[in-house]
mmCIF file of C-alpha atoms in Angstrom:
data_model
loop_
_atom_site.group_PDB
_atom_site.id
_atom_site.type_symbol
_atom_site.label_atom_id
_atom_site.label_comp_id
_atom_site.label_asym_id
_atom_site.label_seq_id
_atom_site.Cartn_x
_atom_site.Cartn_y
_atom_site.Cartn_z
ATOM 1 C CA MET A 12 -14.135 18.340 -3.851
ATOM 2 C CA SER A 13 -12.907 17.333 -0.398
ATOM 3 C CA VAL A 14 -14.751 14.906 1.867
ATOM 4 C CA HIS A 15 -14.688 14.353 5.613
ATOM 5 C CA ALA A 16 -14.136 10.707 6.530
ATOM 6 C CA THR A 17 -12.968 8.563 9.419
ATOM 7 C CA LEU A 18 -9.580 6.836 9.309
ATOM 8 C CA GLY A 19 -8.102 4.445 11.869
ATOM 9 C CA PHE A 20 -4.720 5.383 13.384
ATOM 10 C CA LEU A 21 -2.403 3.788 15.908
ATOM 11 C CA PRO A 22 -3.039 5.401 19.299
ATOM 12 C CA ASP A 23 -0.111 7.065 21.031
ATOM 13 C CA GLU A 24 -0.133 4.736 24.031
ATOM 14 C CA LYS A 25 2.528 3.730 26.539
ATOM 15 C CA LEU A 26 1.777 0.096 25.655
ATOM 16 C CA PHE A 27 3.557 0.455 22.324
ATOM 17 C CA ARG A 28 6.727 1.622 24.014
ATOM 18 C CA GLU A 29 6.834 -1.787 25.684
ATOM 19 C CA GLU A 30 5.511 -4.118 22.976
ATOM 20 C CA ARG A 31 4.907 -4.024 19.265
ATOM 21 C CA PRO A 32 1.462 -3.572 17.805
ATOM 22 C CA TYR A 33 0.329 -6.920 16.445
ATOM 23 C CA CYS A 34 -2.562 -8.582 14.665
ATOM 24 C CA LEU A 35 -3.150 -12.327 14.387
ATOM 25 C CA LYS A 36 -4.463 -13.618 11.064
ATOM 26 C CA PHE A 37 -5.759 -16.844 12.606
ATOM 27 C CA GLU A 38 -7.874 -17.910 15.557
ATOM 28 C CA ALA A 39 -6.119 -16.628 18.672
ATOM 29 C CA PRO A 40 -4.989 -19.191 21.273
ATOM 30 C CA LYS A 41 -6.912 -19.107 24.524
ATOM 31 C CA GLY A 42 -5.847 -16.188 26.681
ATOM 32 C CA LEU A 43 -4.296 -14.210 23.826
ATOM 33 C CA ARG A 44 -6.030 -11.275 22.212
ATOM 34 C CA ARG A 45 -6.230 -11.325 18.446
ATOM 35 C CA THR A 46 -4.755 -7.818 18.417
ATOM 36 C CA ASN A 47 -3.440 -5.331 20.941
ATOM 37 C CA ILE A 48 -4.504 -2.387 18.779
ATOM 38 C CA GLN A 49 -7.598 -0.371 19.479
ATOM 39 C CA ALA A 50 -7.692 2.051 16.582
ATOM 40 C CA GLU A 51 -7.904 5.754 17.249
ATOM 41 C CA HIS A 52 -10.557 6.984 14.828
ATOM 42 C CA ARG A 53 -10.078 10.487 13.492
ATOM 43 C CA ARG A 54 -12.190 12.586 11.179
ATOM 44 C CA GLN A 55 -9.941 13.667 8.365
ATOM 45 C CA ILE A 56 -10.234 15.910 5.324
ATOM 46 C CA ILE A 57 -9.514 13.801 2.241
ATOM 47 C CA GLU A 58 -8.923 15.857 -0.882
ATOM 48 C CA ASP A 59 -10.295 14.675 -4.226
ATOM 49 C CA ILE A 60 -7.650 14.968 -6.948
ATOM 50 C CA ARG A 61 -10.151 14.475 -9.797
ATOM 51 C CA GLY A 62 -9.296 17.001 -12.514
ATOM 52 C CA ARG A 63 -5.814 17.530 -11.055
ATOM 53 C CA GLU A 64 -4.409 14.033 -11.449
ATOM 54 C CA LYS A 65 -1.208 15.262 -13.132
ATOM 55 C CA ASP A 66 -0.388 17.488 -10.146
ATOM 56 C CA PHE A 67 0.548 14.386 -8.133
ATOM 57 C CA ASN A 68 3.489 12.116 -8.878
ATOM 58 C CA LEU A 69 5.801 9.552 -7.332
ATOM 59 C CA ASP A 70 8.701 11.965 -6.987
ATOM 60 C CA LYS A 71 6.800 14.701 -5.162
ATOM 61 C CA ASN A 72 4.053 12.816 -3.324
ATOM 62 C CA GLY A 73 4.970 9.128 -3.367
ATOM 63 C CA PHE A 74 1.908 8.193 -5.453
ATOM 64 C CA ALA A 75 0.449 8.711 -8.911
ATOM 65 C CA LEU A 76 -2.814 7.919 -10.690
ATOM 66 C CA VAL A 77 -1.973 6.423 -14.079
ATOM 67 C CA PRO A 78 -3.906 5.056 -17.080
ATOM 68 C CA PHE A 79 -4.204 1.276 -17.105
ATOM 69 C CA HIS A 80 -5.638 -0.947 -19.818
ATOM 70 C CA THR A 81 -5.833 -4.721 -19.620
ATOM 71 C CA LYS A 82 -6.683 -7.655 -21.856
ATOM 72 C CA MET A 83 -8.383 -9.299 -18.876
ATOM 73 C CA ALA A 84 -12.175 -9.581 -18.844
ATOM 74 C CA TYR A 85 -13.995 -9.188 -15.532
ATOM 75 C CA GLU A 86 -14.487 -12.941 -15.130
ATOM 76 C CA ASP A 87 -10.781 -13.578 -15.834
ATOM 77 C CA PHE A 88 -9.924 -12.236 -12.386
ATOM 78 C CA GLU A 89 -11.337 -15.450 -10.916
ATOM 79 C CA ASN A 90 -8.694 -17.382 -12.876
ATOM 80 C CA GLU A 91 -5.369 -17.435 -11.039
ATOM 81 C CA ASP A 92 -3.451 -18.673 -14.079
ATOM 82 C CA LYS A 93 -4.610 -15.671 -16.120
ATOM 83 C CA ILE A 94 -3.820 -13.281 -13.278
ATOM 84 C CA VAL A 95 -0.275 -14.642 -13.145
ATOM 85 C CA THR A 96 0.417 -15.018 -16.859
ATOM 86 C CA VAL A 97 -1.493 -12.046 -18.291
ATOM 87 C CA TYR A 98 -2.279 -9.461 -15.621
ATOM 88 C CA MET A 99 1.004 -9.570 -13.742
ATOM 89 C CA THR A 100 2.872 -9.159 -17.025
ATOM 90 C CA GLU A 101 0.792 -6.072 -17.806
ATOM 91 C CA VAL A 102 1.391 -4.603 -14.355
ATOM 92 C CA ALA A 103 5.134 -5.203 -14.555
ATOM 93 C CA ALA A 104 5.263 -3.387 -17.900
ATOM 94 C CA VAL A 105 3.322 -0.382 -16.554
ATOM 95 C CA ILE A 106 5.527 -0.050 -13.466
ATOM 96 C CA GLN A 107 8.713 -0.527 -15.462
ATOM 97 C CA GLN A 108 7.788 2.201 -17.924
ATOM 98 C CA LEU A 109 6.537 4.561 -15.210
ATOM 99 C CA VAL A 110 9.570 4.409 -12.916
ATOM 100 C CA GLY A 111 12.381 3.555 -15.337
ATOM 101 C CA ALA A 112 13.361 0.250 -13.729
ATOM 102 C CA PHE A 113 15.315 -2.316 -15.719
ATOM 103 C CA ARG A 114 13.552 -5.213 -13.993
ATOM 104 C CA VAL A 115 10.244 -5.639 -12.129
ATOM 105 C CA GLN A 116 9.530 -8.664 -9.940
ATOM 106 C CA ILE A 117 5.880 -9.267 -8.948
ATOM 107 C CA PHE A 118 5.585 -11.116 -5.650
ATOM 108 C CA GLU A 119 1.940 -10.900 -4.508
ATOM 109 C CA TYR A 120 -1.588 -10.073 -5.560
ATOM 110 C CA ILE A 121 -4.644 -9.462 -3.382
ATOM 111 C CA ARG A 122 -8.307 -9.477 -4.397
ATOM 112 C CA LYS A 123 -10.566 -7.403 -2.160
ATOM 113 C CA GLN A 124 -14.274 -6.901 -1.458
ATOM 114 C CA HIS A 125 -17.427 -8.718 -0.594
ATOM 115 C CA GLN A 126 -20.728 -6.972 -1.188
ATOM 116 C CA THR A 127 -21.833 -7.319 2.444
ATOM 117 C CA PHE A 128 -18.752 -5.494 3.822
ATOM 118 C CA PRO A 129 -18.526 -4.087 6.484
ATOM 119 C CA ILE A 130 -21.390 -6.227 7.864
ATOM 120 C CA ALA A 131 -20.085 -9.636 8.970
ATOM 121 C CA THR A 132 -22.030 -12.659 7.731
ATOM 122 C CA GLY A 133 -20.417 -15.236 10.018
ATOM 123 C CA GLU A 134 -18.952 -16.996 6.991
ATOM 124 C CA ALA A 135 -15.428 -16.738 5.621
ATOM 125 C CA TYR A 136 -15.019 -14.234 2.813
ATOM 126 C CA GLU A 137 -13.767 -15.564 -0.501
ATOM 127 C CA HIS A 138 -11.570 -12.482 -0.923
ATOM 128 C CA ASN A 139 -9.874 -10.084 1.494
ATOM 129 C CA GLN A 140 -11.784 -7.024 2.655
ATOM 130 C CA PRO A 141 -10.905 -3.315 2.529
ATOM 131 C CA THR A 142 -8.369 -2.280 5.160
ATOM 132 C CA THR A 143 -9.600 0.518 7.432
ATOM 133 C CA MET A 144 -6.417 0.952 9.507
ATOM 134 C CA VAL A 145 -3.829 3.373 8.149
ATOM 135 C CA HIS A 146 -0.620 1.481 7.375
ATOM 136 C CA ILE A 147 2.435 0.987 5.186
ATOM 137 C CA ASP A 148 2.731 -2.576 3.918
ATOM 138 C CA ILE A 149 6.352 -3.319 4.864
ATOM 139 C CA SER A 150 8.981 -2.163 7.341
ATOM 140 C CA LYS A 151 12.598 -1.483 6.372
ATOM 141 C CA ASP A 152 13.888 -4.762 7.840
ATOM 142 C CA TRP A 153 11.085 -6.786 6.292
ATOM 143 C CA ALA A 154 11.784 -5.183 2.904
ATOM 144 C CA ARG A 155 15.313 -6.521 2.962
ATOM 145 C CA ARG A 156 14.255 -9.978 4.143
ATOM 146 C CA LEU A 157 11.538 -10.120 1.500
ATOM 147 C CA ALA A 158 14.007 -9.277 -1.258
ATOM 148 C CA GLU A 159 16.333 -11.988 0.042
ATOM 149 C CA GLY A 160 13.473 -14.492 0.179
ATOM 150 C CA LEU A 161 12.358 -13.717 -3.355
ATOM 151 C CA ASN A 162 15.905 -14.259 -4.581
ATOM 152 C CA HIS A 163 16.945 -17.058 -2.225
ATOM 153 C CA LYS A 164 18.591 -19.072 -4.982
ATOM 154 C CA ILE A 165 21.263 -16.414 -5.508
ATOM 155 C CA ASP A 166 23.415 -14.381 -3.151
ATOM 156 C CA MET A 167 21.952 -10.914 -2.606
ATOM 157 C CA HIS A 168 25.295 -9.432 -3.652
ATOM 158 C CA ASP A 169 24.823 -11.113 -7.040
ATOM 159 C CA LEU A 170 21.535 -9.334 -7.721
ATOM 160 C CA PRO A 171 21.526 -7.151 -10.841
ATOM 161 C CA SER A 172 21.297 -4.152 -8.499
ATOM 162 C CA GLN A 173 21.256 -3.368 -4.781
ATOM 163 C CA ASN A 174 19.067 -0.373 -5.626
ATOM 164 C CA TYR A 175 15.459 -1.551 -5.549
ATOM 165 C CA ARG A 176 12.111 -0.225 -4.439
ATOM 166 C CA PHE A 177 8.734 -1.709 -3.540
ATOM 167 C CA TYR A 178 5.580 -0.461 -5.271
ATOM 168 C CA ASN A 179 1.877 -1.247 -5.105
ATOM 169 C CA LEU A 180 -0.471 -0.989 -8.073
ATOM 170 C CA TRP A 181 -4.117 -0.775 -6.955
ATOM 171 C CA ARG A 182 -7.142 -0.547 -9.224
ATOM 172 C CA PRO A 183 -10.809 -1.537 -9.388
ATOM 173 C CA ILE A 184 -11.708 -4.569 -11.470
ATOM 174 C CA ARG A 185 -14.802 -2.657 -12.493
ATOM 175 C CA GLY A 186 -15.810 0.906 -11.837
ATOM 176 C CA PRO A 187 -16.679 3.446 -10.860
ATOM 177 C CA VAL A 188 -15.700 3.056 -7.202
ATOM 178 C CA LYS A 189 -18.575 4.464 -5.142
ATOM 179 C CA ASP A 190 -17.803 2.859 -1.784
ATOM 180 C CA TRP A 191 -14.593 2.327 0.188
ATOM 181 C CA PRO A 192 -12.165 4.187 -2.100
ATOM 182 C CA LEU A 193 -8.456 4.240 -1.303
ATOM 183 C CA ALA A 194 -7.021 7.206 0.607
ATOM 184 C CA LEU A 195 -3.298 7.947 0.326
ATOM 185 C CA CYS A 196 -1.144 10.191 2.495
ATOM 186 C CA ASP A 197 1.345 12.507 0.801
ATOM 187 C CA ASN A 198 4.606 11.130 2.187
ATOM 188 C CA SER A 199 6.330 14.512 2.012
ATOM 189 C CA ASN A 200 4.295 15.390 5.131
ATOM 190 C CA LEU A 201 5.065 12.173 6.993
ATOM 191 C CA ASN A 202 7.234 12.419 10.101
ATOM 192 C CA VAL A 203 9.294 9.382 11.118
ATOM 193 C CA HIS A 204 7.956 9.718 14.689
ATOM 194 C CA GLU A 205 4.453 8.961 13.387
ATOM 195 C CA ILE A 206 5.530 5.471 12.274
ATOM 196 C CA GLU A 207 5.532 2.332 14.427
ATOM 197 C CA ILE A 208 6.639 -1.122 13.260
ATOM 198 C CA GLY A 209 4.016 -3.817 13.797
ATOM 199 C CA ASP A 210 3.709 -7.588 13.463
ATOM 200 C CA VAL A 211 1.154 -9.266 11.217
ATOM 201 C CA VAL A 212 1.175 -12.856 12.454
ATOM 202 C CA PHE A 213 0.062 -15.840 10.396
ATOM 203 C CA GLU A 214 0.082 -19.434 11.637
ATOM 204 C CA ASP A 215 3.450 -20.236 10.081
ATOM 205 C CA PHE A 216 5.151 -16.870 9.535
ATOM 206 C CA THR A 217 5.183 -13.227 10.581
ATOM 207 C CA ILE A 218 5.607 -10.089 8.505
ATOM 208 C CA ASN A 219 6.387 -6.571 9.670
ATOM 209 C CA ASN A 220 4.366 -3.610 8.485
ATOM 210 C CA GLU A 221 4.162 -0.038 9.765
ATOM 211 C CA TYR A 222 1.242 1.601 11.556
ATOM 212 C CA ILE A 223 0.747 5.354 11.548
ATOM 213 C CA ARG A 224 -0.114 7.775 14.320
ATOM 214 C CA PHE A 225 -2.356 10.713 13.535
ATOM 215 C CA SER A 226 -0.872 14.124 12.852
ATOM 216 C CA PRO A 227 -2.714 17.275 11.758
ATOM 217 C CA GLU A 228 0.137 17.860 9.299
ATOM 218 C CA GLN A 229 -0.779 14.804 7.239
ATOM 219 C CA LYS A 230 -2.393 15.493 3.859
ATOM 220 C CA TRP A 231 -4.764 12.850 2.519
ATOM 221 C CA HIS A 232 -6.016 12.343 -1.042
ATOM 222 C CA TYR A 233 -8.345 10.108 -3.052
ATOM 223 C CA VAL A 234 -9.940 10.162 -6.493
ATOM 224 C CA SER A 235 -13.709 10.177 -6.936
ATOM 225 C CA ASP A 236 -15.401 7.609 -9.173
ATOM 226 C CA GLN A 237 -12.201 5.726 -9.910
ATOM 227 C CA GLN A 238 -12.553 3.675 -13.078
ATOM 228 C CA ALA A 239 -11.071 0.305 -14.010
ATOM 229 C CA SER A 240 -8.910 2.186 -16.520
ATOM 230 C CA GLU A 241 -7.190 4.098 -13.681
ATOM 231 C CA ALA A 242 -4.596 2.675 -11.294
ATOM 232 C CA TRP A 243 -2.902 4.012 -8.203
ATOM 233 C CA VAL A 244 0.831 3.348 -8.111
ATOM 234 C CA PHE A 245 2.508 4.161 -4.807
ATOM 235 C CA VAL A 246 5.812 3.597 -3.022
ATOM 236 C CA GLN A 247 5.987 1.143 -0.121
ATOM 237 C CA GLY A 248 9.697 0.871 0.587
ATOM 238 C CA ASP A 249 13.180 1.638 -0.663
ATOM 239 C CA ALA A 250 16.184 -0.620 -0.236
ATOM 240 C CA LYS A 251 19.176 1.553 -1.107
ATOM 241 C CA PRO A 252 20.726 3.996 1.372
ATOM 242 C CA HIS A 253 20.812 7.449 -0.197
ATOM 243 C CA THR A 254 22.762 10.517 0.819
ATOM 244 C CA ARG A 255 21.663 13.909 -0.434
ATOM 245 C CA HIS A 256 22.357 17.395 0.910
ATOM 246 C CA GLY A 257 24.429 15.802 3.676
ATOM 247 C CA ILE A 258 21.553 13.686 4.995
ATOM 248 C CA SER A 259 22.280 9.975 5.368
ATOM 249 C CA THR A 260 19.110 7.865 5.324
ATOM 250 C CA SER A 261 18.218 4.362 6.429
ATOM 251 C CA MET A 262 17.627 1.435 4.135
ATOM 252 C CA THR A 263 13.997 2.114 3.290
ATOM 253 C CA VAL A 264 13.812 5.883 3.511
ATOM 254 C CA VAL A 265 13.149 7.666 0.242
ATOM 255 C CA VAL A 266 14.984 10.951 -0.154
ATOM 256 C CA PHE A 267 13.616 13.848 -2.172
ATOM 257 C CA GLY A 268 15.264 17.233 -1.795
ATOM 258 C CA LEU A 269 15.920 17.969 1.866
ATOM 259 C CA HIS A 270 13.390 15.546 3.317
ATOM 260 C CA ALA A 271 13.799 11.850 4.090
ATOM 261 C CA ARG A 272 10.577 9.987 3.379
ATOM 262 C CA LYS A 273 9.231 6.489 3.645
ATOM 263 C CA GLY A 274 6.431 4.551 2.006
ATOM 264 C CA VAL A 275 2.954 5.952 1.450
ATOM 265 C CA PRO A 276 0.447 5.370 4.281
ATOM 266 C CA HIS A 277 -2.911 4.281 2.931
ATOM 267 C CA SER A 278 -6.333 3.033 3.978
ATOM 268 C CA SER A 279 -9.796 2.535 2.580
ATOM 269 C CA PHE A 280 -12.560 4.744 3.940
ATOM 270 C CA GLN A 281 -16.334 4.730 3.879
ATOM 271 C CA LEU A 282 -17.674 7.274 1.416
ATOM 272 C CA ARG A 283 -20.914 8.441 2.955
ATOM 273 C CA GLY A 284 -23.780 10.034 1.084
ATOM 274 C CA ASN A 285 -23.943 7.490 -1.731
ATOM 275 C CA ASN A 286 -27.028 5.328 -2.030
ATOM 276 C CA ASN A 287 -26.833 1.566 -2.336
ATOM 277 C CA ASP A 288 -27.712 1.233 -6.018
ATOM 278 C CA HIS A 289 -24.073 1.067 -7.133
ATOM 279 C CA VAL A 290 -21.872 -1.946 -7.798
ATOM 280 C CA PRO A 291 -19.882 -2.908 -4.664
ATOM 281 C CA ARG A 292 -16.170 -2.232 -4.860
ATOM 282 C CA GLU A 293 -13.962 -5.007 -6.213
ATOM 283 C CA THR A 294 -10.253 -4.353 -6.527
ATOM 284 C CA ILE A 295 -6.975 -6.080 -7.184
ATOM 285 C CA GLU A 296 -3.706 -4.984 -5.630
ATOM 286 C CA ILE A 297 -0.326 -6.021 -7.001
ATOM 287 C CA ARG A 298 2.890 -5.734 -5.010
ATOM 288 C CA ALA A 299 6.129 -5.480 -6.919
ATOM 289 C CA LEU A 300 9.871 -5.056 -6.518
ATOM 290 C CA ALA A 301 11.563 -2.794 -9.098
ATOM 291 C CA TYR A 302 15.320 -2.779 -9.714
ATOM 292 C CA PHE A 303 17.292 0.290 -10.799
ATOM 293 C CA GLU A 304 20.847 0.993 -11.864
ATOM 294 C CA ASP A 305 23.018 1.365 -8.776
ATOM 295 C CA ASP A 306 23.791 5.025 -9.438
ATOM 296 C CA SER A 307 20.234 6.086 -10.320
ATOM 297 C CA GLN A 308 17.638 7.790 -8.106
ATOM 298 C CA PRO A 309 14.351 5.839 -8.448
ATOM 299 C CA LEU A 310 11.030 7.643 -8.598
#
């Protein structure tokens, strides 16, 4: 069953032809806005894939819903040591088996949700909150720099492979998800002109992500009542140039058939119509780098 929901897109403004979209992740200095983005909110049809999960896969759509079972108890997700030693090992194994990589390198995890979201309490949240702006986590240049940073002790040319791809694995710590589920855009319908590189600025470093402009051609999907035993795995960047059917692509573009594609745009959205007697959403997102043989085509 499809739902109508509001997603936040980058507006098509002249401003962004002159400066990059940016967002500060700290208190802005006097005279500087925390962000120069005023989201363009669009009502969008988001298709529920429940019952048709196997119709969607990494090769065709850039995302897949896969079974996931963990040894971690709910309370273990407050223990960083267990997340690193147990959960990350489980995630690496799932990604490696799913995509056929010979090595998976986990580089970040993010806990999300506070039961008062989206109402601000005036106090700092213990965990990050659902993201309501459509985005891709990394740009092509940042993907390369990140890989270099993760492997700074060796020359990049000495890596086991120059063919690597970034993936996210996103799942609820407990389910079912009744509020703020994740929406994913089929990246076969994503046009490069809809993508704009942005800066996410922290006090001591800056990362580059990609914001997305609205297009009526975009196709959005979610899964209703997502359980803790179900995980989204989706592509966020590709680091090997590919040539297929005479089309030469840039460092992070994923090529399937005749179409060059990038990472999967995604965002949380408010699922209206549910009452408040459900457990607030709590999720964990893992970001990983998967290495492939140089002559292979990763999923």
